[in-house]
Coordinates of C-alpha atoms in Angstrom, one line a residue:
X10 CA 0.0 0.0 0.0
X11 CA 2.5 2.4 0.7
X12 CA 4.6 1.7 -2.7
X13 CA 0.6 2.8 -4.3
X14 CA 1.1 6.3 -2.7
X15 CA 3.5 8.0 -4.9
X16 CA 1.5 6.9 -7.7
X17 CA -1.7 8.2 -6.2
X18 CA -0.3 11.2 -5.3
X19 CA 1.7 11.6 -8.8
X20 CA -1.9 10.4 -10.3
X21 CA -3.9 13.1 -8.5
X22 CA -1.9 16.1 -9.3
X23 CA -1.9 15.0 -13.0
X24 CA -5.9 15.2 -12.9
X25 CA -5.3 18.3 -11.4
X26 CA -3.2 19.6 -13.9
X27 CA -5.5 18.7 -16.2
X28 CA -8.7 20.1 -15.2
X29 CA -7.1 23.7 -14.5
X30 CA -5.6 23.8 -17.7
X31 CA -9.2 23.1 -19.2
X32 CA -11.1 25.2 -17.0
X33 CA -11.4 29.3 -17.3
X34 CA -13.0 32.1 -15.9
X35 CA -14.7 35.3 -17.9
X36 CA -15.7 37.9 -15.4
X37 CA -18.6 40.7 -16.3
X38 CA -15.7 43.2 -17.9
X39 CA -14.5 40.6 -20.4
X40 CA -15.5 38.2 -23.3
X41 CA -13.2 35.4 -24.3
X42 CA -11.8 34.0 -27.8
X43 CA -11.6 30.2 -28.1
X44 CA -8.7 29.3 -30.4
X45 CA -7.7 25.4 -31.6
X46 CA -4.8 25.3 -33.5
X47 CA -5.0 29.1 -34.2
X48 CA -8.6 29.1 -35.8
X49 CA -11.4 30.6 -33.3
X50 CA -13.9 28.2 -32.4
X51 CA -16.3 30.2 -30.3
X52 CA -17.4 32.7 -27.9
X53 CA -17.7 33.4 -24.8
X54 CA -20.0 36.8 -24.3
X55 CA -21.2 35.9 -20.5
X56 CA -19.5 35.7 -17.7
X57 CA -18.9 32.4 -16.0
X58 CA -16.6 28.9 -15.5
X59 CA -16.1 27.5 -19.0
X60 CA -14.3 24.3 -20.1
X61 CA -11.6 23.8 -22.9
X62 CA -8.7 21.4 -24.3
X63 CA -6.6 21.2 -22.0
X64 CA -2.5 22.0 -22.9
X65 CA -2.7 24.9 -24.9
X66 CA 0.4 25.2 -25.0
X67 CA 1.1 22.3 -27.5
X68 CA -1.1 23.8 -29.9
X69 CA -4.8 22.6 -28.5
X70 CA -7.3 25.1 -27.1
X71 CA -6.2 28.7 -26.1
X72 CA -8.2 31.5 -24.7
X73 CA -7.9 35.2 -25.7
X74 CA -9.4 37.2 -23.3
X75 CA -11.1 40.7 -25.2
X76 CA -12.3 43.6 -23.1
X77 CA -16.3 44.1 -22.9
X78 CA -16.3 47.6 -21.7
X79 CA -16.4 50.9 -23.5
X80 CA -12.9 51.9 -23.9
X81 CA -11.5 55.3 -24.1
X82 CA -8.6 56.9 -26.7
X83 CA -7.5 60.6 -27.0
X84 CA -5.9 62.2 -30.1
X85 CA -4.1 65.9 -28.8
X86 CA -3.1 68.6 -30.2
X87 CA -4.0 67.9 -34.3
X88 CA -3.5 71.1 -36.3
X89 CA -6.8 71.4 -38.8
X90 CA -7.4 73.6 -41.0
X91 CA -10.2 75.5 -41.6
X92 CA -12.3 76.7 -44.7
X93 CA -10.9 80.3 -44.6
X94 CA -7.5 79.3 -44.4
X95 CA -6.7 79.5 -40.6
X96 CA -5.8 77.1 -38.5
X97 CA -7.2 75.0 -35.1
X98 CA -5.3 73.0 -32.4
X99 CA -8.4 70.3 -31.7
X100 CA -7.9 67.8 -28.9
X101 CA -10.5 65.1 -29.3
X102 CA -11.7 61.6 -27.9
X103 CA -13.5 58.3 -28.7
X104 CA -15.7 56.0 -26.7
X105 CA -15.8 52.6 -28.0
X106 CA -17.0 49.0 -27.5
X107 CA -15.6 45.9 -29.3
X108 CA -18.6 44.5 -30.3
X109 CA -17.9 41.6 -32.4
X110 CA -14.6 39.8 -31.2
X111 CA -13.9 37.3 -34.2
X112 CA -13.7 40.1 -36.2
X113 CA -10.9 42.5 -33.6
X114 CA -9.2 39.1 -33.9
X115 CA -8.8 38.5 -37.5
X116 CA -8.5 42.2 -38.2
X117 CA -5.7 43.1 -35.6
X118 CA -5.1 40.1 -33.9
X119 CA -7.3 41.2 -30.8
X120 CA -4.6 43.8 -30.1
X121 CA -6.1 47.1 -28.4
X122 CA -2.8 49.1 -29.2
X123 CA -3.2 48.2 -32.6
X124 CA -7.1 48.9 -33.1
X125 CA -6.2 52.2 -31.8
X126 CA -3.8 52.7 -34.2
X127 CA -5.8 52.4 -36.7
X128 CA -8.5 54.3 -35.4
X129 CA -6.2 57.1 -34.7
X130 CA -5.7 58.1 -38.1
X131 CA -8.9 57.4 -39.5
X132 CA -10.2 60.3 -36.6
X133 CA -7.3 62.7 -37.4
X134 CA -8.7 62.6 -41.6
X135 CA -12.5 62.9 -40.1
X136 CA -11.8 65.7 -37.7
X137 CA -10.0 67.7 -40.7
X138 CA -12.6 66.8 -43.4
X139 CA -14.7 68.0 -41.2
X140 CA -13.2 71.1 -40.4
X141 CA -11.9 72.0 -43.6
X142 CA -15.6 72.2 -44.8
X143 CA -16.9 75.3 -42.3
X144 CA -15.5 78.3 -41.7
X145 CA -13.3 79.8 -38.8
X146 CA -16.4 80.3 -36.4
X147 CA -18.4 77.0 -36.4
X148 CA -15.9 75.3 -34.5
X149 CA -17.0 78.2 -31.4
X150 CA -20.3 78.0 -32.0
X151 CA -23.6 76.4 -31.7
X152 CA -22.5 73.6 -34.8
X153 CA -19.9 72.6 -33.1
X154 CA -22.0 69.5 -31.5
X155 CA -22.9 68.7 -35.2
X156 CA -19.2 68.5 -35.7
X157 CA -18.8 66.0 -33.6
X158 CA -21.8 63.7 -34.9
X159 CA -20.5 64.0 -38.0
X160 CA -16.7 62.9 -37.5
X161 CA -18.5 59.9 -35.6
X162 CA -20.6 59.0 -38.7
X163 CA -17.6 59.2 -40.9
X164 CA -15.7 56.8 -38.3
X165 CA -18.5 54.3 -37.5
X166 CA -17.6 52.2 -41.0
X167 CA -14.0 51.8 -40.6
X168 CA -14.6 51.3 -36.8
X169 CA -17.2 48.5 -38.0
X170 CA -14.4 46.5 -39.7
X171 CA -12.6 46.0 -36.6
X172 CA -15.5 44.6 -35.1
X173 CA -15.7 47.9 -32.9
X174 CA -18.8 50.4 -32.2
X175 CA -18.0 53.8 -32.3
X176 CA -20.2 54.7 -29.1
X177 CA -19.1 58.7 -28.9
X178 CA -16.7 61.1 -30.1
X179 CA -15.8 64.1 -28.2
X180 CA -14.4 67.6 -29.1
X181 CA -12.3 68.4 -25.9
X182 CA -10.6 71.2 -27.2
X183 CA -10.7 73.6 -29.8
X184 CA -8.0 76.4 -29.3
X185 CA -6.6 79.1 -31.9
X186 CA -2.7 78.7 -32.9
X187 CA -0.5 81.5 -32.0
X188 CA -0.5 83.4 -34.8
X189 CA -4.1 82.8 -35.2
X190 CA -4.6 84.4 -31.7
X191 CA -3.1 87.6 -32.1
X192 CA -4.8 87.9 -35.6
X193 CA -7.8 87.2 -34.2
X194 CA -7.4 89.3 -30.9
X195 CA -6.1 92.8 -33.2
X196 CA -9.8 91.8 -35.2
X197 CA -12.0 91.8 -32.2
X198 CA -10.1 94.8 -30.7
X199 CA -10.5 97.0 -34.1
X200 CA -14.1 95.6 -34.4
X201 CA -14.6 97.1 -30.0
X202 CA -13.3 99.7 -31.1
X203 CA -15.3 100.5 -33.7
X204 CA -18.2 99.6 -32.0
X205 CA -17.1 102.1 -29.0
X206 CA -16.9 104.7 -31.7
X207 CA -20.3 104.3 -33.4
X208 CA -21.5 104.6 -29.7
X209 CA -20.0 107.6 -28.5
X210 CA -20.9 109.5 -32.2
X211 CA -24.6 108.1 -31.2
X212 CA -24.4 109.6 -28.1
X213 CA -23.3 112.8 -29.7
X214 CA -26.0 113.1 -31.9
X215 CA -28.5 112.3 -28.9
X216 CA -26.7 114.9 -26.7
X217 CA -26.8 117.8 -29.6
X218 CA -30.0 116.5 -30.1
X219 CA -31.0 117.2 -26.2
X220 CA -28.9 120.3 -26.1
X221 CA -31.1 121.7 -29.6
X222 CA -34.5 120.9 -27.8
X223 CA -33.2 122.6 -24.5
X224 CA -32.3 125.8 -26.3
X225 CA -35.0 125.5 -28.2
X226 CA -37.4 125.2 -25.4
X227 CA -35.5 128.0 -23.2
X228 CA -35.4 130.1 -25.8
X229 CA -39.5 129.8 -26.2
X230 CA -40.1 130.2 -22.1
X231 CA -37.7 133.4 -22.6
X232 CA -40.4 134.4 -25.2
X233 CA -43.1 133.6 -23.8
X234 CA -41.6 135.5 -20.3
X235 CA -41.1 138.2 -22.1
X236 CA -44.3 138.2 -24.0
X237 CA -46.1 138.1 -20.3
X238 CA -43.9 140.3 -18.8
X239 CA -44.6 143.3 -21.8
X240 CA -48.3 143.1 -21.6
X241 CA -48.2 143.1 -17.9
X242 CA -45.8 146.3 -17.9
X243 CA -48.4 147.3 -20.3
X244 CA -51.3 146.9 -18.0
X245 CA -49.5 148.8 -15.1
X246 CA -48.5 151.7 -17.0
X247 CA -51.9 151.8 -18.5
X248 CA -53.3 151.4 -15.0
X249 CA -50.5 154.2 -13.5
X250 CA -51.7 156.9 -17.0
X251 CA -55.0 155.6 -15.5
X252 CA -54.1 157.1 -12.1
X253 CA -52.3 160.1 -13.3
X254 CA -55.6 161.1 -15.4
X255 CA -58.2 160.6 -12.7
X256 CA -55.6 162.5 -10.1
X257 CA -55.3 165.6 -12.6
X258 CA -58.7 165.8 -13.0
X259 CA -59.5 165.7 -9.4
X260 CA -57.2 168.6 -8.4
X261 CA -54.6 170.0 -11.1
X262 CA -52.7 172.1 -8.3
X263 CA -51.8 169.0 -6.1
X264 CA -50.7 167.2 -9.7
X265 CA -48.4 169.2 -10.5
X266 CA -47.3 170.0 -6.5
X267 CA -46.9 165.6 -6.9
X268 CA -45.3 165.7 -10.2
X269 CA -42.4 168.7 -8.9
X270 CA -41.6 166.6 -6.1
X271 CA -40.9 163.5 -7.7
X272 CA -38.8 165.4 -9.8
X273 CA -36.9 167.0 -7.0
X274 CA -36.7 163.4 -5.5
X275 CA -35.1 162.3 -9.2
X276 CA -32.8 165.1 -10.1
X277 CA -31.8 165.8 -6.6
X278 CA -30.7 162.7 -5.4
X279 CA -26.6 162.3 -4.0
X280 CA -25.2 160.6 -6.8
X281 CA -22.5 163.4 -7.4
X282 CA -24.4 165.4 -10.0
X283 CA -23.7 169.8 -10.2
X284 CA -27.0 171.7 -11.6
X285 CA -25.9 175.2 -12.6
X286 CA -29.5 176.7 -12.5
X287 CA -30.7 179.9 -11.5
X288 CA -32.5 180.3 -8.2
X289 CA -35.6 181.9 -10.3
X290 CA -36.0 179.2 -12.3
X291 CA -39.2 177.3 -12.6
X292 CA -37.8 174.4 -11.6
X293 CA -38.1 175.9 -7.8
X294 CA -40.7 177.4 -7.5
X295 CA -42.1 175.4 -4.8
X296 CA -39.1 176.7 -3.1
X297 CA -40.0 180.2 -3.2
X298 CA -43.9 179.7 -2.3
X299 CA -45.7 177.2 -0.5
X300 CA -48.3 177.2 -4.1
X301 CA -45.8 177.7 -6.6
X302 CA -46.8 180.7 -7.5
X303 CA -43.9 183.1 -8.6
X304 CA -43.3 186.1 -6.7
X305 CA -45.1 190.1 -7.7
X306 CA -43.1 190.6 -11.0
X307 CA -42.4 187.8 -12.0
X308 CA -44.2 185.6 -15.0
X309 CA -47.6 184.3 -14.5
X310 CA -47.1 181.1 -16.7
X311 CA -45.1 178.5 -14.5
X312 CA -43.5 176.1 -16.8
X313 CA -43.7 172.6 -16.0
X314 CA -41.3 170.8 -14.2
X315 CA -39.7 167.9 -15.5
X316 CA -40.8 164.6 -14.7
X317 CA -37.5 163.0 -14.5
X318 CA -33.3 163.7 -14.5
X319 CA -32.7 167.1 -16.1
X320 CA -31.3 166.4 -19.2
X321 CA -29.3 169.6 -19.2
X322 CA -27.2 168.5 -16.2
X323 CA -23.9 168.9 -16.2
X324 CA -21.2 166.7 -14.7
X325 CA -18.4 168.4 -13.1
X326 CA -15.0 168.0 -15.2
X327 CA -12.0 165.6 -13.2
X328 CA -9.8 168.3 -11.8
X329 CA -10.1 171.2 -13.8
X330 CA -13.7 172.8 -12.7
X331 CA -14.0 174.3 -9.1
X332 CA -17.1 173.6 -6.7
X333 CA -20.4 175.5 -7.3
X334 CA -22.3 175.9 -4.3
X335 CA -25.4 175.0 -4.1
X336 CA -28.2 176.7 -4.4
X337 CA -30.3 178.4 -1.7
X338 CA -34.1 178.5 -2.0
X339 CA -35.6 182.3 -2.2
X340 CA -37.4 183.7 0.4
X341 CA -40.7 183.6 0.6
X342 CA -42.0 187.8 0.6

């Protein structure tokens, strides 16, 4: 019995040996290639403990596991050119999913490195057939999500080949080139400019505009003041004649005792004027009598006395003409 042992035991681990190298494992991330002698023989989509040949490596079944997730590949800094002439630095990305894993085998031997390869350069020709058809804002605007639906559509047949599905394409980045910038900055700054210019002439014209209706409108309260203010002077001298009149009528000798002393109050007043009158003159001849009568010999026709400033009045000369005293009323007799 215990020669059988190393047998048994050499026996046991052979059956062991054989059943993990038939045996494998595809988790939920991953599908698995079955491949006899090179040629793929099926599929494993689902996740679970599957069986095989065992000894793969003396050319019986092998497994090749593929990824069943949606994979991710970035493609920086391509230089596209647009319709107008300028150019874009574009950073973009792809979402995929190998769909159909007989196909990624026999087209690129399962390798990820290389379906990305491939994929790589069919994205940079989209992305600048793509741009090269729309002009230097449409990459900044609203059509930029277009853009991107569009590359994907152009990359979905040459994706399908593979055995991939082109689940999304991404525009990361779209940024000017250097020289693109500064050309592009000096054009929006002329076009501010500009714009700052036909804003300030617009406010211009409003504020000569403003400033017309102002003058305008202070030049028609002005007239219409002084349109008021005439026919109210009007009224008051007509109203003062008025007063005058009925005064005159009422008793001529207090009128004209009224009228002298207003004029004595006018001509006389301390402004530095010299009268050279005569002390007979009419102009005091309430001086001389309480009635203004002129004394015996004298004329019996009083003139008038001026109503205002005698127009005769002489100012004195600056340095050259002495001081005339002034002069006395007469007596009365």
């Amino acid at each position: 019995m215990s020669n059988r042992l190393p047998f048994i035991a050499i026996l046991a681990a052979i059956v062991l040996l054989l059943v993990y190298s038939s045996v494998f494992v595809v988790n939920e991330r991953q599908q698995a290639i079955v491949l006899r002698f090179g040629e793929i023989v099926r599929v494993e989509n689902e996740p679970g403990l599957y069986f095989k040949l065992p000894f793969a490596v003396a050319g019986a079944d092998n497994v090749q596991i593929i990824e069943d997730r949606i994979l991710r590949f970035d493609l920086d800094d391509i230089r596209v050119q647009v319709s107008g002439g300028k150019f874009y630095e574009v950073d973009a990305f792809v979402a995929y999913l190998i769909e159909d894993p007989s196909r990624f085998r026999q087209a690129v031997s399962g390798s990820i490195q290389l379906a990305e390869q491939r994929l790589r350069t069919r994205l940079d020709a989209a992305l600048r057939r793509v741009y090269g058809l729309r002009g230097f804002e449409a990459a900044l605007s609203e059509e930029r999500g277009s853009m991107m639906r569009e590359v994907a559509e152009q990359l979905r047949p040459d994706a399908a080949s593979l055995g991939i599905e082109i689940k999304d394409v991404r525009i990361r980045r779209t940024d000017l080139t250097a020289e693109v910038s500064q050309q592009t900055y000096d054009r929006m700054k002329a076009e501010r400019l500009a714009e700052a210019e036909r804003l300030r002439a617009r406010g211009r014209e409003a504020a000569a505009r403003i400033k017309a209706r102002a003058d305008r409108e202070v030049v028609e309260i002005l007239a219409a003041a002084q349109r008021q203010a005439e026919i109210l002077r009007g009224e008051g001298e007509a109203q003062r004649n008025a007063v005058f009149a009925e005064a005159f009528q009422r008793d001529e000798e207090f009128f004209e005792f009224y009228r002298s002393m207003a004029a004595y109050r006018t001509a006389l007043d301390p402004s530095g004027t010299t009268m050279l009158l005569s002390p007979d003159s009419e102009f005091f001849r309430f001086f001389g009598a309480a009635d203004g009568r002129p004394a015996a010999g004298g004329t019996d026709e009083p003139a008038a006395p001026p109503a205002g400033p005698l127009t005769g009045a002489v100012p004195p000369a600056a340095g050259n003409q002495a001081e005339t005293p002034e002069l006395a009323p007469a007596p009365a007799q």
